[in-house]
Amino acid sequence: MIKVTKLPEIPQNSIIIESFGSTDYEDTYKVPVNNYHDYSIDYLTALFFTSLPAWIKMLLSFRNFIVKFLGLKGGDTNKLKEPEKSVYYPIGSDAVIFKVHNRSNNEIVMADNYKLLNFRTSLLIEKLSGKEYGYLYCSTIVQYNNIFGRLYFFPVKPFHRMIVKTMLKIVSKKLE
């Protein structure tokens, strides 16, 4: 059974912490991944965002319907397709559904800024010397721009956590 672990803080070597000073919310989850040497962080990011089970697609479609009344945007989950292994996301491009804000060879930080809140999410691969497996981390940080950002994120938070853990498990299973 694949175990997703919630960490008490963002990894110190993560570039997501450079995104903005104070945060109102942050989380990090990690999962072991096999054969990570065979894949780039770009491919792992694409795999993460295109490996949505039907129940997550349904939740995101519902969220996208609701948020358009708040002036927020949402992506079309029906257009997602299996990624090519050669995929590469430069800074400023769209990494499946979010814009790439920053990147390194081992991490991609995606971002969006809304009237209500600003958020960053990253995927980071930790390569373990001499091991056939590594760890894939997903970190999210949020900054509220006003009270409505806090109100918006309150009901989203439990779904966010559940979705991230599920998607990390799916990626780990696909790489076995």
Tab-separated table of C-alpha atoms in Angstrom:
chain	number	residue	atom	x	y	z
A	1	MET	CA	0.000	0.000	0.000
A	2	ILE	CA	1.324	3.431	-0.936
A	3	LYS	CA	1.604	5.817	1.989
A	4	VAL	CA	1.314	9.569	1.561
A	5	THR	CA	2.939	11.436	4.439
A	6	LYS	CA	1.954	14.919	5.606
A	7	LEU	CA	5.024	16.900	6.632
A	8	PRO	CA	5.123	19.543	9.366
A	9	GLU	CA	6.825	22.054	7.061
A	10	ILE	CA	7.926	22.713	3.500
A	11	PRO	CA	11.288	21.117	2.642
A	12	GLN	CA	14.139	23.599	3.208
A	13	ASN	CA	15.543	23.010	-0.293
A	14	SER	CA	12.220	23.886	-1.954
A	15	ILE	CA	12.163	27.033	-4.075
A	16	ILE	CA	8.466	27.575	-3.315
A	17	ILE	CA	9.488	29.299	-0.085
A	18	GLU	CA	10.953	32.135	-2.193
A	19	SER	CA	7.477	32.916	-3.578
A	20	PHE	CA	6.254	35.366	-0.961
A	21	GLY	CA	7.069	36.303	2.599
A	22	SER	CA	4.258	35.422	4.971
A	23	THR	CA	1.703	32.727	4.294
A	24	ASP	CA	-1.752	32.181	5.704
A	25	TYR	CA	-1.824	28.487	4.834
A	26	GLU	CA	0.763	25.924	3.826
A	27	ASP	CA	0.980	22.165	3.495
A	28	THR	CA	3.364	19.562	2.145
A	29	TYR	CA	2.764	15.916	1.336
A	30	LYS	CA	5.260	13.350	0.078
A	31	VAL	CA	5.036	9.939	-1.499
A	32	PRO	CA	7.739	7.444	-2.514
A	33	VAL	CA	8.236	7.031	-6.264
A	34	ASN	CA	10.087	4.199	-7.982
A	35	ASN	CA	12.213	4.564	-11.098
A	36	TYR	CA	12.254	8.342	-10.719
A	37	HIS	CA	15.570	8.473	-12.624
A	38	ASP	CA	13.574	7.735	-15.784
A	39	TYR	CA	11.427	10.878	-15.540
A	40	SER	CA	11.875	14.643	-15.480
A	41	ILE	CA	10.103	16.885	-12.978
A	42	ASP	CA	8.165	18.223	-15.982
A	43	TYR	CA	6.814	14.767	-16.789
A	44	LEU	CA	5.991	14.095	-13.129
A	45	THR	CA	4.141	17.432	-12.942
A	46	ALA	CA	2.165	16.629	-16.084
A	47	LEU	CA	1.396	13.141	-14.797
A	48	PHE	CA	0.213	14.587	-11.473
A	49	PHE	CA	-2.268	16.974	-13.100
A	50	THR	CA	-3.529	14.558	-15.763
A	51	SER	CA	-4.133	11.616	-13.421
A	52	LEU	CA	-7.509	12.738	-12.147
A	53	PRO	CA	-10.087	10.131	-11.193
A	54	ALA	CA	-13.697	10.857	-12.148
A	55	TRP	CA	-14.699	12.051	-8.660
A	56	ILE	CA	-11.970	14.714	-8.659
A	57	LYS	CA	-12.941	15.853	-12.174
A	58	MET	CA	-16.526	16.176	-10.954
A	59	LEU	CA	-15.466	18.211	-7.882
A	60	LEU	CA	-13.275	20.496	-9.998
A	61	SER	CA	-16.056	21.011	-12.553
A	62	PHE	CA	-18.406	21.988	-9.725
A	63	ARG	CA	-15.754	24.338	-8.282
A	64	ASN	CA	-15.171	25.913	-11.710
A	65	PHE	CA	-18.901	26.520	-12.148
A	66	ILE	CA	-19.180	28.229	-8.740
A	67	VAL	CA	-16.020	30.366	-8.918
A	68	LYS	CA	-16.832	31.993	-12.227
A	69	PHE	CA	-19.477	33.962	-10.301
A	70	LEU	CA	-16.670	35.201	-8.025
A	71	GLY	CA	-14.509	36.335	-10.939
A	72	LEU	CA	-12.068	33.414	-10.615
A	73	LYS	CA	-10.982	31.154	-13.421
A	74	GLY	CA	-10.972	27.400	-13.685
A	75	GLY	CA	-9.487	24.890	-16.115
A	76	ASP	CA	-11.270	22.383	-18.305
A	77	THR	CA	-10.470	18.955	-16.848
A	78	ASN	CA	-12.035	17.205	-19.858
A	79	LYS	CA	-9.167	18.359	-22.110
A	80	LEU	CA	-6.459	16.675	-20.010
A	81	LYS	CA	-4.507	13.929	-21.753
A	82	GLU	CA	-1.630	11.588	-20.953
A	83	PRO	CA	1.646	13.552	-21.112
A	84	GLU	CA	4.642	12.943	-23.345
A	85	LYS	CA	7.841	12.007	-21.510
A	86	SER	CA	9.678	14.815	-23.333
A	87	VAL	CA	7.382	17.565	-21.966
A	88	TYR	CA	9.142	20.716	-20.707
A	89	TYR	CA	7.577	23.715	-18.964
A	90	PRO	CA	9.598	26.951	-19.094
A	91	ILE	CA	8.841	29.777	-16.666
A	92	GLY	CA	5.723	31.619	-17.841
A	93	SER	CA	4.216	28.625	-19.633
A	94	ASP	CA	1.175	26.670	-18.512
A	95	ALA	CA	2.044	23.423	-16.741
A	96	VAL	CA	-1.202	21.652	-17.626
A	97	ILE	CA	-3.541	23.948	-15.656
A	98	PHE	CA	-1.333	26.454	-13.783
A	99	LYS	CA	1.296	28.951	-14.901
A	100	VAL	CA	4.936	28.109	-14.109
A	101	HIS	CA	6.218	30.744	-11.694
A	102	ASN	CA	9.671	29.312	-10.970
A	103	ARG	CA	11.563	26.113	-11.609
A	104	SER	CA	14.744	24.139	-11.093
A	105	ASN	CA	15.843	20.751	-12.388
A	106	ASN	CA	14.022	19.066	-9.490
A	107	GLU	CA	11.045	21.356	-8.846
A	108	ILE	CA	8.307	23.256	-10.650
A	109	VAL	CA	6.440	26.031	-8.826
A	110	MET	CA	3.094	27.021	-10.299
A	111	ALA	CA	1.147	30.119	-9.336
A	112	ASP	CA	-2.037	32.057	-9.662
A	113	ASN	CA	-3.095	35.352	-8.162
A	114	TYR	CA	-6.753	36.147	-7.689
A	115	LYS	CA	-8.657	39.005	-6.109
A	116	LEU	CA	-9.339	36.789	-3.101
A	117	LEU	CA	-6.009	35.040	-2.635
A	118	ASN	CA	-2.621	34.208	-4.114
A	119	PHE	CA	-1.363	30.650	-4.183
A	120	ARG	CA	1.669	28.677	-5.185
A	121	THR	CA	1.919	24.940	-5.538
A	122	SER	CA	5.023	22.958	-6.340
A	123	LEU	CA	6.117	19.476	-7.179
A	124	LEU	CA	9.615	18.557	-6.047
A	125	ILE	CA	11.454	15.297	-6.639
A	126	GLU	CA	13.985	14.269	-4.009
A	127	LYS	CA	16.623	12.009	-5.477
A	128	LEU	CA	18.169	9.588	-2.993
A	129	SER	CA	21.755	8.595	-3.673
A	130	GLY	CA	22.125	4.871	-4.311
A	131	LYS	CA	18.387	4.179	-4.085
A	132	GLU	CA	15.949	3.008	-6.753
A	133	TYR	CA	13.254	5.218	-5.307
A	134	GLY	CA	12.934	8.861	-4.349
A	135	TYR	CA	10.192	11.090	-2.947
A	136	LEU	CA	7.751	13.316	-4.753
A	137	TYR	CA	6.626	16.302	-2.673
A	138	CYS	CA	3.619	18.498	-3.306
A	139	SER	CA	3.644	21.785	-1.395
A	140	THR	CA	1.000	24.501	-1.413
A	141	ILE	CA	1.144	27.986	0.068
A	142	VAL	CA	-1.700	30.496	0.185
A	143	GLN	CA	-1.865	34.187	1.010
A	144	TYR	CA	-5.303	35.714	1.590
A	145	ASN	CA	-5.850	39.122	0.009
A	146	ASN	CA	-8.969	39.841	2.052
A	147	ILE	CA	-11.564	38.233	4.301
A	148	PHE	CA	-13.300	36.770	1.237
A	149	GLY	CA	-10.129	34.817	0.420
A	150	ARG	CA	-10.245	33.238	3.868
A	151	LEU	CA	-13.972	32.490	3.467
A	152	TYR	CA	-13.414	30.995	0.006
A	153	PHE	CA	-10.542	28.765	1.100
A	154	PHE	CA	-12.203	27.484	4.287
A	155	PRO	CA	-14.506	24.960	2.527
A	156	VAL	CA	-11.899	24.257	-0.180
A	157	LYS	CA	-9.156	23.237	2.275
A	158	PRO	CA	-10.364	19.692	3.155
A	159	PHE	CA	-10.977	18.898	-0.526
A	160	HIS	CA	-7.554	20.295	-1.457
A	161	ARG	CA	-5.883	17.957	1.044
A	162	MET	CA	-7.864	14.923	-0.111
A	163	ILE	CA	-7.213	15.658	-3.798
A	164	VAL	CA	-3.455	16.182	-3.356
A	165	LYS	CA	-3.056	12.931	-1.416
A	166	THR	CA	-5.080	10.999	-3.999
A	167	MET	CA	-3.145	12.411	-6.945
A	168	LEU	CA	0.218	11.668	-5.295
A	169	LYS	CA	-0.868	8.045	-4.747
A	170	ILE	CA	-1.923	7.735	-8.375
A	171	VAL	CA	1.428	9.061	-9.645
A	172	SER	CA	3.309	6.689	-7.342
A	173	LYS	CA	1.251	3.713	-8.563
A	174	LYS	CA	1.803	4.655	-12.209
A	175	LEU	CA	5.573	4.683	-11.691
A	176	GLU	CA	5.736	1.237	-10.057
